[in-house]
Amino acid sequence: METVLSGIRSTGHLHLGNYFGALRNFVKIQNTYNCYFFIADLHSLTTHPHPEDFHRSVRTILAEYIAAGLDPESSTLFVQSDVPEVSELYVLLNMLAYKGELERTTSFKDKVRLAKAKARNKAVNEISYDDHDDEGININAGLLTYPVLMAADILIHRANYVPVGKDQEQHLEYARVLARRFNNMYGEEIFPEPKAFNFGNELIKVPGLDGSGKMGKSEGNGIYLYDDEKTITKKVMRALTDSGPTEPNSPMPEYINNLFTLMNLVSDPSTVEFFKEKYNDCSIRYGDMKKQLAADICKVTLPIREKIDAVYNDTDYLRKVTQMGRDKARESASATLSLAKKAVGFKVF
Ligand code: ADP
Ligand code: TRP
């Protein structure tokens, strides 16, 4: 059976981007593949969370994974830092990763620009990546080598497929580069090259409702699985719109297109068609469209929300789940690590 693996960083509640880009697919495939799903708590350290929030965030993601339908009996559900073999492979892979290629990673450049913009109180587009004054800004080596740790996560279980959203495409490509480089350097086919998992469709990008870009935790525009009906409705009703098209079949501005993208994910095709026709004949009322969109988002998220607190508060159950996941994950990870170490030349005296 082929292996599927994916993770989400523990940096707060899960939003619709995480759900449609990743989690929904985890649930769909958990019984078809040999699945590993984890909480990337080491990755979340790049932004220095407060120690008290750190554990709470791990627990939050775990509870939301399970509430959304991940079954700890069907897939291996674990916490990244519970599997030290990952960190050991990360060290080995770091020796094959070049500074230049890491510096060219889009997510790294974006994060650097964002950090500099925040520190200087400026808009991101006013900041150049080549401005080398990093004084007092948290651009740590962990951020630079983020894709190497992610490659270690994937390669340690010799995963064949990785279900992620479009924003992770470049990181996944880098995991393939490192797998190939390791295999070539040591002349053994230890790591398969992992591919994106997408059900034959394009990878998904869930937009934010604030005009442009993706929905994300750092973007501050999330609609969360944990939001109640009132909060969701308020967030959707606040989405950017205008007074509507004045010419039939006008091109759609990005912020309106984003509403339709979200609607495509949560609503009936006939509902989407209904509002598209209204847009094309200029009779659309965005207020009505947003009300419908909010109601359809709630239909997806409220049944999940209902279960989150009970799972979150069940310490005994969560302990059992993470111990079981850790044991299964370590078994697979230590087998791969032994092969990798042997290939590199480590020998037991
Ligand atoms: P965030 O970007 O909110 O910080 P993560 O980086 O931890 O969240 O992402 C976890 C998973 O969710 C990844 O597979 C990522 O591709 C997916 N994801 C996050 N945001 C989106 C989005 N807006 N659209 C599609 N997928 C997304
Ligand atoms: N980098 C991913 C994100 O931000 C999270 C992640 C860490 C991951 N390790 C992974 C995803 C391994 C898939 C496979 O979304």
mmCIF file of C-alpha atoms and ligand atoms in Angstrom:
data_model
loop_
_atom_site.group_PDB
_atom_site.id
_atom_site.type_symbol
_atom_site.label_atom_id
_atom_site.label_comp_id
_atom_site.label_asym_id
_atom_site.label_seq_id
_atom_site.Cartn_x
_atom_site.Cartn_y
_atom_site.Cartn_z
ATOM 1 C CA MET A 1 0.000 0.000 0.000
ATOM 2 C CA GLU A 2 1.347 3.451 -0.897
ATOM 3 C CA THR A 3 2.135 5.941 1.839
ATOM 4 C CA VAL A 4 0.505 9.358 2.266
ATOM 5 C CA LEU A 5 1.819 11.951 4.681
ATOM 6 C CA SER A 6 0.961 15.517 5.610
ATOM 7 C CA GLY A 7 1.151 17.979 8.486
ATOM 8 C CA ILE A 8 -0.166 21.309 9.639
ATOM 9 C CA ARG A 9 1.701 23.750 11.849
ATOM 10 C CA SER A 10 0.337 24.312 15.338
ATOM 11 C CA THR A 11 -0.160 28.045 15.183
ATOM 12 C CA GLY A 12 -3.833 28.502 16.103
ATOM 13 C CA HIS A 13 -7.226 27.241 15.033
ATOM 14 C CA LEU A 14 -7.667 25.659 11.600
ATOM 15 C CA HIS A 15 -9.332 27.802 8.948
ATOM 16 C CA LEU A 16 -11.157 27.057 5.710
ATOM 17 C CA GLY A 17 -7.853 27.160 3.789
ATOM 18 C CA ASN A 18 -6.429 24.379 5.953
ATOM 19 C CA TYR A 19 -9.688 22.462 5.701
ATOM 20 C CA PHE A 20 -10.213 22.566 1.935
ATOM 21 C CA GLY A 21 -6.506 22.649 1.043
ATOM 22 C CA ALA A 22 -5.511 19.811 3.332
ATOM 23 C CA LEU A 23 -7.662 18.311 6.106
ATOM 24 C CA ARG A 24 -10.706 17.416 4.013
ATOM 25 C CA ASN A 25 -8.447 15.353 1.767
ATOM 26 C CA PHE A 26 -6.783 13.651 4.746
ATOM 27 C CA VAL A 27 -10.201 12.440 5.892
ATOM 28 C CA LYS A 28 -11.177 11.211 2.415
ATOM 29 C CA ILE A 29 -8.101 9.058 1.937
ATOM 30 C CA GLN A 30 -7.396 7.779 5.433
ATOM 31 C CA ASN A 31 -8.788 4.332 4.726
ATOM 32 C CA THR A 32 -7.289 3.916 1.261
ATOM 33 C CA TYR A 33 -3.595 4.533 1.953
ATOM 34 C CA ASN A 34 -1.040 3.964 4.650
ATOM 35 C CA CYS A 35 -1.488 7.439 6.162
ATOM 36 C CA TYR A 36 0.644 9.577 8.466
ATOM 37 C CA PHE A 37 -0.824 12.894 9.626
ATOM 38 C CA PHE A 38 0.951 15.034 12.146
ATOM 39 C CA ILE A 39 1.103 18.344 13.939
ATOM 40 C CA ALA A 40 4.181 20.309 12.882
ATOM 41 C CA ASP A 41 5.050 21.804 16.263
ATOM 42 C CA LEU A 42 8.782 22.128 15.491
ATOM 43 C CA HIS A 43 7.924 24.191 12.423
ATOM 44 C CA SER A 44 5.810 26.516 14.512
ATOM 45 C CA LEU A 45 8.877 27.360 16.666
ATOM 46 C CA THR A 46 10.205 29.527 13.822
ATOM 47 C CA THR A 47 7.903 32.286 15.042
ATOM 48 C CA HIS A 48 8.774 31.859 18.776
ATOM 49 C CA PRO A 49 5.369 31.078 20.311
ATOM 50 C CA HIS A 50 5.039 31.625 24.056
ATOM 51 C CA PRO A 51 5.671 28.311 25.908
ATOM 52 C CA GLU A 52 2.164 28.387 27.388
ATOM 53 C CA ASP A 53 0.537 28.809 23.991
ATOM 54 C CA PHE A 54 2.788 26.185 22.455
ATOM 55 C CA HIS A 55 1.181 23.155 24.069
ATOM 56 C CA ARG A 56 -2.334 24.562 23.772
ATOM 57 C CA SER A 57 -1.870 25.001 20.017
ATOM 58 C CA VAL A 58 -0.737 21.409 19.538
ATOM 59 C CA ARG A 59 -3.769 20.208 21.456
ATOM 60 C CA THR A 60 -6.040 22.473 19.434
ATOM 61 C CA ILE A 61 -4.932 21.059 16.091
ATOM 62 C CA LEU A 62 -5.156 17.506 17.384
ATOM 63 C CA ALA A 63 -8.734 18.074 18.611
ATOM 64 C CA GLU A 64 -9.704 19.753 15.344
ATOM 65 C CA TYR A 65 -8.154 16.946 13.262
ATOM 66 C CA ILE A 66 -10.236 14.384 15.146
ATOM 67 C CA ALA A 67 -13.415 16.503 15.189
ATOM 68 C CA ALA A 68 -13.135 16.893 11.396
ATOM 69 C CA GLY A 69 -13.126 13.109 11.008
ATOM 70 C CA LEU A 70 -9.540 11.865 11.225
ATOM 71 C CA ASP A 71 -9.612 8.453 12.857
ATOM 72 C CA PRO A 72 -6.544 7.582 14.960
ATOM 73 C CA GLU A 73 -7.225 3.903 14.314
ATOM 74 C CA SER A 74 -7.144 4.286 10.520
ATOM 75 C CA SER A 75 -4.194 6.645 10.188
ATOM 76 C CA THR A 76 -1.082 7.323 12.221
ATOM 77 C CA LEU A 77 -1.784 10.595 14.027
ATOM 78 C CA PHE A 78 1.219 12.076 15.807
ATOM 79 C CA VAL A 79 3.089 15.115 17.045
ATOM 80 C CA GLN A 80 6.248 15.939 15.061
ATOM 81 C CA SER A 81 8.466 16.513 18.125
ATOM 82 C CA ASP A 82 7.487 13.088 19.531
ATOM 83 C CA VAL A 83 9.543 11.529 16.733
ATOM 84 C CA PRO A 84 13.192 12.565 17.253
ATOM 85 C CA GLU A 85 14.264 10.596 14.160
ATOM 86 C CA VAL A 86 12.857 13.493 12.107
ATOM 87 C CA SER A 87 15.347 15.919 13.648
ATOM 88 C CA GLU A 88 18.193 13.517 13.017
ATOM 89 C CA LEU A 89 17.336 13.124 9.345
ATOM 90 C CA TYR A 90 16.993 16.921 9.168
ATOM 91 C CA VAL A 91 20.660 17.237 10.183
ATOM 92 C CA LEU A 92 21.718 14.800 7.454
ATOM 93 C CA LEU A 93 19.626 16.577 4.817
ATOM 94 C CA ASN A 94 20.936 19.993 5.873
ATOM 95 C CA MET A 95 24.345 18.909 4.569
ATOM 96 C CA LEU A 96 22.825 18.543 1.106
ATOM 97 C CA ALA A 97 20.884 21.820 1.142
ATOM 98 C CA TYR A 98 22.506 24.908 -0.363
ATOM 99 C CA LYS A 99 22.138 28.348 1.142
ATOM 100 C CA GLY A 100 21.392 29.937 -2.233
ATOM 101 C CA GLU A 101 18.473 27.670 -3.059
ATOM 102 C CA LEU A 102 17.005 28.085 0.421
ATOM 103 C CA GLU A 103 17.266 31.872 0.122
ATOM 104 C CA ARG A 104 15.419 31.751 -3.184
ATOM 105 C CA THR A 105 12.396 29.943 -1.691
ATOM 106 C CA THR A 106 9.319 32.116 -2.164
ATOM 107 C CA SER A 107 7.882 31.481 1.301
ATOM 108 C CA PHE A 108 11.198 32.508 2.901
ATOM 109 C CA LYS A 109 11.397 35.707 0.886
ATOM 110 C CA ASP A 110 7.765 36.548 1.705
ATOM 111 C CA LYS A 111 8.317 35.953 5.420
ATOM 112 C CA VAL A 112 11.447 38.094 5.444
ATOM 113 C CA ARG A 113 9.667 40.938 3.696
ATOM 114 C CA LEU A 114 6.720 40.645 6.076
ATOM 115 C CA ALA A 115 8.991 40.663 9.149
ATOM 116 C CA LYS A 116 10.919 43.681 7.885
ATOM 117 C CA ALA A 117 7.745 45.534 6.960
ATOM 118 C CA LYS A 118 6.315 44.941 10.450
ATOM 119 C CA ALA A 119 9.534 46.023 12.164
ATOM 120 C CA ARG A 120 9.723 49.207 10.100
ATOM 121 C CA ASN A 121 5.988 49.909 10.200
ATOM 122 C CA LYS A 122 5.769 49.924 6.411
ATOM 123 C CA ALA A 123 3.660 48.178 3.785
ATOM 124 C CA VAL A 124 5.128 44.910 2.491
ATOM 125 C CA ASN A 125 5.410 46.240 -1.069
ATOM 126 C CA GLU A 126 7.634 49.077 0.156
ATOM 127 C CA ILE A 127 10.230 46.574 1.396
ATOM 128 C CA SER A 128 12.903 45.055 -0.793
ATOM 129 C CA TYR A 129 14.153 41.557 -0.020
ATOM 130 C CA ASP A 130 17.697 42.731 -0.762
ATOM 131 C CA ASP A 131 17.637 45.186 2.118
ATOM 132 C CA HIS A 132 20.151 43.370 4.334
ATOM 133 C CA ASP A 133 19.652 45.187 7.618
ATOM 134 C CA ASP A 134 18.237 42.327 9.733
ATOM 135 C CA GLU A 135 19.017 43.868 13.116
ATOM 136 C CA GLY A 136 16.355 43.003 15.698
ATOM 137 C CA ILE A 137 14.229 41.066 13.223
ATOM 138 C CA ASN A 138 13.420 37.408 13.797
ATOM 139 C CA ILE A 139 14.836 35.865 10.644
ATOM 140 C CA ASN A 140 16.305 32.734 12.176
ATOM 141 C CA ALA A 141 18.111 29.802 10.566
ATOM 142 C CA GLY A 142 15.070 27.633 11.286
ATOM 143 C CA LEU A 143 13.060 29.800 8.946
ATOM 144 C CA LEU A 144 15.712 29.477 6.241
ATOM 145 C CA THR A 145 15.883 25.689 6.584
ATOM 146 C CA TYR A 146 12.118 25.273 7.000
ATOM 147 C CA PRO A 147 11.874 23.345 3.688
ATOM 148 C CA VAL A 148 14.634 20.946 4.825
ATOM 149 C CA LEU A 149 12.718 20.042 7.984
ATOM 150 C CA MET A 150 9.603 19.588 5.880
ATOM 151 C CA ALA A 151 11.542 17.293 3.536
ATOM 152 C CA ALA A 152 12.714 15.290 6.572
ATOM 153 C CA ASP A 153 9.072 14.936 7.706
ATOM 154 C CA ILE A 154 8.136 13.477 4.352
ATOM 155 C CA LEU A 155 11.199 11.373 3.584
ATOM 156 C CA ILE A 156 11.470 9.786 7.038
ATOM 157 C CA HIS A 157 8.312 7.781 6.243
ATOM 158 C CA ARG A 158 9.272 7.382 2.589
ATOM 159 C CA ALA A 159 5.943 8.947 1.627
ATOM 160 C CA ASN A 160 4.707 8.672 -1.959
ATOM 161 C CA TYR A 161 1.988 11.330 -1.774
ATOM 162 C CA VAL A 162 1.567 14.566 0.153
ATOM 163 C CA PRO A 163 -1.851 16.247 0.266
ATOM 164 C CA VAL A 164 -1.223 20.003 0.635
ATOM 165 C CA GLY A 165 -2.562 23.297 -0.683
ATOM 166 C CA LYS A 166 -1.022 25.183 -3.581
ATOM 167 C CA ASP A 167 1.153 27.332 -1.300
ATOM 168 C CA GLN A 168 3.237 24.242 -0.413
ATOM 169 C CA GLU A 169 4.035 23.238 -3.998
ATOM 170 C CA GLN A 170 7.542 24.707 -3.961
ATOM 171 C CA HIS A 171 8.403 23.078 -0.617
ATOM 172 C CA LEU A 172 7.291 19.740 -1.963
ATOM 173 C CA GLU A 173 9.409 20.218 -5.068
ATOM 174 C CA TYR A 174 12.363 20.819 -2.759
ATOM 175 C CA ALA A 175 11.669 17.564 -0.903
ATOM 176 C CA ARG A 176 11.959 15.845 -4.299
ATOM 177 C CA VAL A 177 15.251 17.635 -4.966
ATOM 178 C CA LEU A 178 16.693 16.467 -1.638
ATOM 179 C CA ALA A 179 15.438 12.902 -2.110
ATOM 180 C CA ARG A 180 17.093 12.761 -5.534
ATOM 181 C CA ARG A 181 20.295 14.372 -4.265
ATOM 182 C CA PHE A 182 20.579 11.931 -1.369
ATOM 183 C CA ASN A 183 19.894 8.907 -3.580
ATOM 184 C CA ASN A 184 22.449 10.088 -6.151
ATOM 185 C CA MET A 185 25.111 10.986 -3.639
ATOM 186 C CA TYR A 186 24.946 7.636 -1.835
ATOM 187 C CA GLY A 187 24.045 5.504 -4.843
ATOM 188 C CA GLU A 188 20.994 3.920 -3.275
ATOM 189 C CA GLU A 189 17.285 4.392 -3.923
ATOM 190 C CA ILE A 190 16.401 5.058 -0.300
ATOM 191 C CA PHE A 191 13.858 7.821 -0.751
ATOM 192 C CA PRO A 192 10.968 7.781 -3.225
ATOM 193 C CA GLU A 193 10.250 11.220 -4.741
ATOM 194 C CA PRO A 194 7.051 12.447 -3.072
ATOM 195 C CA LYS A 195 4.251 13.833 -5.226
ATOM 196 C CA ALA A 196 1.389 16.210 -4.435
ATOM 197 C CA PHE A 197 -1.911 14.513 -3.811
ATOM 198 C CA ASN A 198 -4.782 16.278 -5.474
ATOM 199 C CA PHE A 199 -7.520 13.902 -6.618
ATOM 200 C CA GLY A 200 -6.658 14.711 -10.225
ATOM 201 C CA ASN A 201 -7.576 18.353 -9.727
ATOM 202 C CA GLU A 202 -5.466 21.456 -9.460
ATOM 203 C CA LEU A 203 -4.108 22.175 -5.999
ATOM 204 C CA ILE A 204 -6.516 24.426 -4.127
ATOM 205 C CA LYS A 205 -5.963 27.980 -2.980
ATOM 206 C CA VAL A 206 -8.707 29.255 -0.693
ATOM 207 C CA PRO A 207 -8.779 33.053 -0.962
ATOM 208 C CA GLY A 208 -9.238 35.502 1.897
ATOM 209 C CA LEU A 209 -12.339 37.691 1.869
ATOM 210 C CA ASP A 210 -10.377 40.900 2.186
ATOM 211 C CA GLY A 211 -9.708 41.480 -1.489
ATOM 212 C CA SER A 212 -6.736 39.445 -2.566
ATOM 213 C CA GLY A 213 -4.310 36.712 -1.565
ATOM 214 C CA LYS A 214 -4.866 33.510 0.352
ATOM 215 C CA MET A 215 -6.725 32.819 3.545
ATOM 216 C CA GLY A 216 -4.105 32.259 6.240
ATOM 217 C CA LYS A 217 -3.324 32.531 9.914
ATOM 218 C CA SER A 218 -0.584 35.090 9.372
ATOM 219 C CA GLU A 219 -2.823 36.996 6.964
ATOM 220 C CA GLY A 220 -5.354 37.561 9.785
ATOM 221 C CA ASN A 221 -8.293 36.890 7.463
ATOM 222 C CA GLY A 222 -9.293 33.388 8.535
ATOM 223 C CA ILE A 223 -12.753 31.891 8.821
ATOM 224 C CA TYR A 224 -12.107 29.189 11.414
ATOM 225 C CA LEU A 225 -13.665 25.769 11.945
ATOM 226 C CA TYR A 226 -14.064 26.921 15.541
ATOM 227 C CA ASP A 227 -16.036 30.100 14.653
ATOM 228 C CA ASP A 228 -19.719 30.115 15.636
ATOM 229 C CA GLU A 229 -22.525 30.982 13.234
ATOM 230 C CA LYS A 230 -22.657 34.630 14.255
ATOM 231 C CA THR A 231 -18.910 35.133 13.785
ATOM 232 C CA ILE A 232 -18.914 33.420 10.396
ATOM 233 C CA THR A 233 -21.866 35.480 9.186
ATOM 234 C CA LYS A 234 -20.211 38.682 10.387
ATOM 235 C CA LYS A 235 -16.931 37.831 8.641
ATOM 236 C CA VAL A 236 -18.639 36.956 5.369
ATOM 237 C CA MET A 237 -20.931 39.992 5.401
ATOM 238 C CA ARG A 238 -17.836 42.190 5.807
ATOM 239 C CA ALA A 239 -16.210 40.783 2.645
ATOM 240 C CA LEU A 240 -15.130 43.386 0.146
ATOM 241 C CA THR A 241 -17.653 43.999 -2.687
ATOM 242 C CA ASP A 242 -18.781 46.943 -4.832
ATOM 243 C CA SER A 243 -22.031 48.246 -6.282
ATOM 244 C CA GLY A 244 -22.115 45.473 -8.906
ATOM 245 C CA PRO A 245 -21.423 45.218 -12.651
ATOM 246 C CA THR A 246 -23.068 47.710 -14.990
ATOM 247 C CA GLU A 247 -22.371 45.921 -18.301
ATOM 248 C CA PRO A 248 -23.614 42.358 -18.971
ATOM 249 C CA ASN A 249 -20.891 39.678 -18.824
ATOM 250 C CA SER A 250 -18.263 42.027 -17.354
ATOM 251 C CA PRO A 251 -14.926 40.572 -16.244
ATOM 252 C CA MET A 252 -14.923 39.856 -12.496
ATOM 253 C CA PRO A 253 -12.686 41.817 -10.136
ATOM 254 C CA GLU A 254 -10.520 39.550 -7.966
ATOM 255 C CA TYR A 255 -12.450 40.223 -4.734
ATOM 256 C CA ILE A 256 -15.736 39.128 -6.362
ATOM 257 C CA ASN A 257 -14.110 36.142 -7.995
ATOM 258 C CA ASN A 258 -12.912 35.149 -4.489
ATOM 259 C CA LEU A 259 -16.520 35.020 -3.251
ATOM 260 C CA PHE A 260 -17.345 32.664 -6.105
ATOM 261 C CA THR A 261 -14.261 30.532 -5.405
ATOM 262 C CA LEU A 262 -15.406 30.038 -1.817
ATOM 263 C CA MET A 263 -18.962 29.407 -2.934
ATOM 264 C CA ASN A 264 -17.725 26.716 -5.316
ATOM 265 C CA LEU A 265 -16.238 24.904 -2.326
ATOM 266 C CA VAL A 266 -19.229 25.017 0.017
ATOM 267 C CA SER A 267 -22.408 25.476 -2.031
ATOM 268 C CA ASP A 268 -24.461 23.421 -4.470
ATOM 269 C CA PRO A 269 -23.384 23.886 -8.120
ATOM 270 C CA SER A 270 -26.923 25.165 -8.838
ATOM 271 C CA THR A 271 -26.489 27.913 -6.225
ATOM 272 C CA VAL A 272 -23.215 29.032 -7.771
ATOM 273 C CA GLU A 273 -24.832 29.022 -11.226
ATOM 274 C CA PHE A 274 -27.759 31.083 -9.930
ATOM 275 C CA PHE A 275 -25.503 33.879 -8.669
ATOM 276 C CA LYS A 276 -23.262 33.703 -11.766
ATOM 277 C CA GLU A 277 -26.280 34.319 -13.989
ATOM 278 C CA LYS A 278 -27.290 37.225 -11.769
ATOM 279 C CA TYR A 279 -23.771 38.620 -12.066
ATOM 280 C CA ASN A 280 -23.801 38.283 -15.823
ATOM 281 C CA ASP A 281 -27.151 40.044 -16.256
ATOM 282 C CA CYS A 282 -26.175 42.731 -13.702
ATOM 283 C CA SER A 283 -28.984 41.933 -11.257
ATOM 284 C CA ILE A 284 -26.752 40.469 -8.535
ATOM 285 C CA ARG A 285 -27.234 41.613 -4.929
ATOM 286 C CA TYR A 286 -24.048 40.876 -3.077
ATOM 287 C CA GLY A 287 -25.857 41.022 0.276
ATOM 288 C CA ASP A 288 -27.978 38.020 -0.772
ATOM 289 C CA MET A 289 -24.983 36.178 -2.137
ATOM 290 C CA LYS A 290 -23.021 36.676 1.075
ATOM 291 C CA LYS A 291 -25.944 35.511 3.236
ATOM 292 C CA GLN A 292 -26.159 32.330 1.189
ATOM 293 C CA LEU A 293 -22.383 31.870 1.328
ATOM 294 C CA ALA A 294 -22.331 32.284 5.131
ATOM 295 C CA ALA A 295 -25.151 29.746 5.533
ATOM 296 C CA ASP A 296 -23.374 27.225 3.304
ATOM 297 C CA ILE A 297 -20.049 27.656 5.130
ATOM 298 C CA CYS A 298 -21.881 27.007 8.407
ATOM 299 C CA LYS A 299 -23.340 23.787 6.990
ATOM 300 C CA VAL A 300 -19.779 22.503 6.540
ATOM 301 C CA THR A 301 -18.158 23.847 9.701
ATOM 302 C CA LEU A 302 -20.803 23.747 12.464
ATOM 303 C CA PRO A 303 -21.009 19.937 12.683
ATOM 304 C CA ILE A 304 -17.218 19.922 13.147
ATOM 305 C CA ARG A 305 -17.276 22.791 15.631
ATOM 306 C CA GLU A 306 -19.815 20.937 17.783
ATOM 307 C CA LYS A 307 -17.303 18.151 18.437
ATOM 308 C CA ILE A 308 -14.116 20.148 19.038
ATOM 309 C CA ASP A 309 -14.484 21.048 22.731
ATOM 310 C CA ALA A 310 -15.348 17.528 23.868
ATOM 311 C CA VAL A 311 -12.248 16.097 22.168
ATOM 312 C CA TYR A 312 -10.041 18.979 23.347
ATOM 313 C CA ASN A 313 -11.021 18.416 26.981
ATOM 314 C CA ASP A 314 -10.591 14.642 26.967
ATOM 315 C CA THR A 315 -6.991 14.443 28.193
ATOM 316 C CA ASP A 316 -6.955 10.651 28.651
ATOM 317 C CA TYR A 317 -8.143 10.082 25.124
ATOM 318 C CA LEU A 318 -5.667 12.553 23.623
ATOM 319 C CA ARG A 319 -2.828 10.952 25.571
ATOM 320 C CA LYS A 320 -3.801 7.546 24.220
ATOM 321 C CA VAL A 321 -4.046 8.840 20.667
ATOM 322 C CA THR A 322 -0.657 10.583 20.712
ATOM 323 C CA GLN A 323 1.117 7.635 22.348
ATOM 324 C CA MET A 324 -0.270 5.231 19.809
ATOM 325 C CA GLY A 325 0.651 7.605 16.971
ATOM 326 C CA ARG A 326 4.138 8.195 18.333
ATOM 327 C CA ASP A 327 4.861 4.469 18.592
ATOM 328 C CA LYS A 328 3.691 3.737 15.057
ATOM 329 C CA ALA A 329 5.501 6.775 13.632
ATOM 330 C CA ARG A 330 8.770 5.989 15.428
ATOM 331 C CA GLU A 331 8.740 2.436 14.168
ATOM 332 C CA SER A 332 8.551 3.565 10.553
ATOM 333 C CA ALA A 333 10.927 6.520 11.110
ATOM 334 C CA SER A 334 13.669 4.515 12.790
ATOM 335 C CA ALA A 335 13.651 1.943 9.990
ATOM 336 C CA THR A 336 14.234 4.675 7.398
ATOM 337 C CA LEU A 337 16.822 6.462 9.520
ATOM 338 C CA SER A 338 18.847 3.258 9.854
ATOM 339 C CA LEU A 339 18.944 2.883 6.072
ATOM 340 C CA ALA A 340 19.952 6.532 5.614
ATOM 341 C CA LYS A 341 22.682 6.380 8.260
ATOM 342 C CA LYS A 342 24.072 3.202 6.838
ATOM 343 C CA ALA A 343 24.178 4.787 3.376
ATOM 344 C CA VAL A 344 26.011 7.842 4.742
ATOM 345 C CA GLY A 345 28.623 5.575 6.325
ATOM 346 C CA PHE A 346 27.769 5.440 10.019
ATOM 347 C CA LYS A 347 28.775 2.093 11.494
ATOM 348 C CA VAL A 348 28.126 0.558 14.875
ATOM 349 C CA PHE A 349 31.380 -0.325 16.694
HETATM 350 P P1 ADP B 1 -1.328 28.821 7.405
HETATM 351 O O1 ADP B 1 -0.920 29.093 5.985
HETATM 352 O O2 ADP B 1 -2.677 29.341 7.713
HETATM 353 O O3 ADP B 1 -0.316 29.269 8.403
HETATM 354 P P2 ADP B 1 -0.288 26.159 7.379
HETATM 355 O O4 ADP B 1 0.870 26.817 6.707
HETATM 356 O O5 ADP B 1 0.009 25.440 8.633
HETATM 357 O O6 ADP B 1 -1.408 27.244 7.581
HETATM 358 O O7 ADP B 1 -0.972 25.183 6.320
HETATM 359 C C1 ADP B 1 -1.386 23.866 6.578
HETATM 360 C C2 ADP B 1 -2.002 23.241 5.339
HETATM 361 O O8 ADP B 1 -3.119 24.029 4.896
HETATM 362 C C3 ADP B 1 -1.066 23.172 4.130
HETATM 363 O O9 ADP B 1 -1.331 21.979 3.416
HETATM 364 C C4 ADP B 1 -1.451 24.342 3.303
HETATM 365 O O10 ADP B 1 -1.190 24.138 1.919
HETATM 366 C C5 ADP B 1 -2.944 24.403 3.541
HETATM 367 N N1 ADP B 1 -3.419 25.782 3.387
HETATM 368 C C6 ADP B 1 -3.206 26.833 4.209
HETATM 369 N N2 ADP B 1 -3.825 27.952 3.744
HETATM 370 C C7 ADP B 1 -4.447 27.571 2.590
HETATM 371 C C8 ADP B 1 -5.273 28.253 1.642
HETATM 372 N N3 ADP B 1 -5.611 29.533 1.794
HETATM 373 N N4 ADP B 1 -5.728 27.551 0.580
HETATM 374 C C9 ADP B 1 -5.434 26.236 0.424
HETATM 375 N N5 ADP B 1 -4.669 25.541 1.275
HETATM 376 C C10 ADP B 1 -4.175 26.181 2.348
HETATM 377 N N1 TRP B 2 4.946 23.469 5.766
HETATM 378 C C1 TRP B 2 3.585 23.014 5.884
HETATM 379 C C2 TRP B 2 2.676 24.233 5.967
HETATM 380 O O1 TRP B 2 3.057 25.280 6.377
HETATM 381 C C3 TRP B 2 3.378 22.152 7.091
HETATM 382 C C4 TRP B 2 4.230 20.944 6.996
HETATM 383 C C5 TRP B 2 5.350 20.672 7.708
HETATM 384 C C6 TRP B 2 4.025 19.839 6.096
HETATM 385 N N2 TRP B 2 5.864 19.483 7.344
HETATM 386 C C7 TRP B 2 5.089 18.946 6.354
HETATM 387 C C8 TRP B 2 3.078 19.551 5.128
HETATM 388 C C9 TRP B 2 5.213 17.751 5.637
HETATM 389 C C10 TRP B 2 3.210 18.346 4.414
HETATM 390 C C11 TRP B 2 4.269 17.465 4.672
HETATM 391 O O2 TRP B 2 1.565 24.108 5.597
#
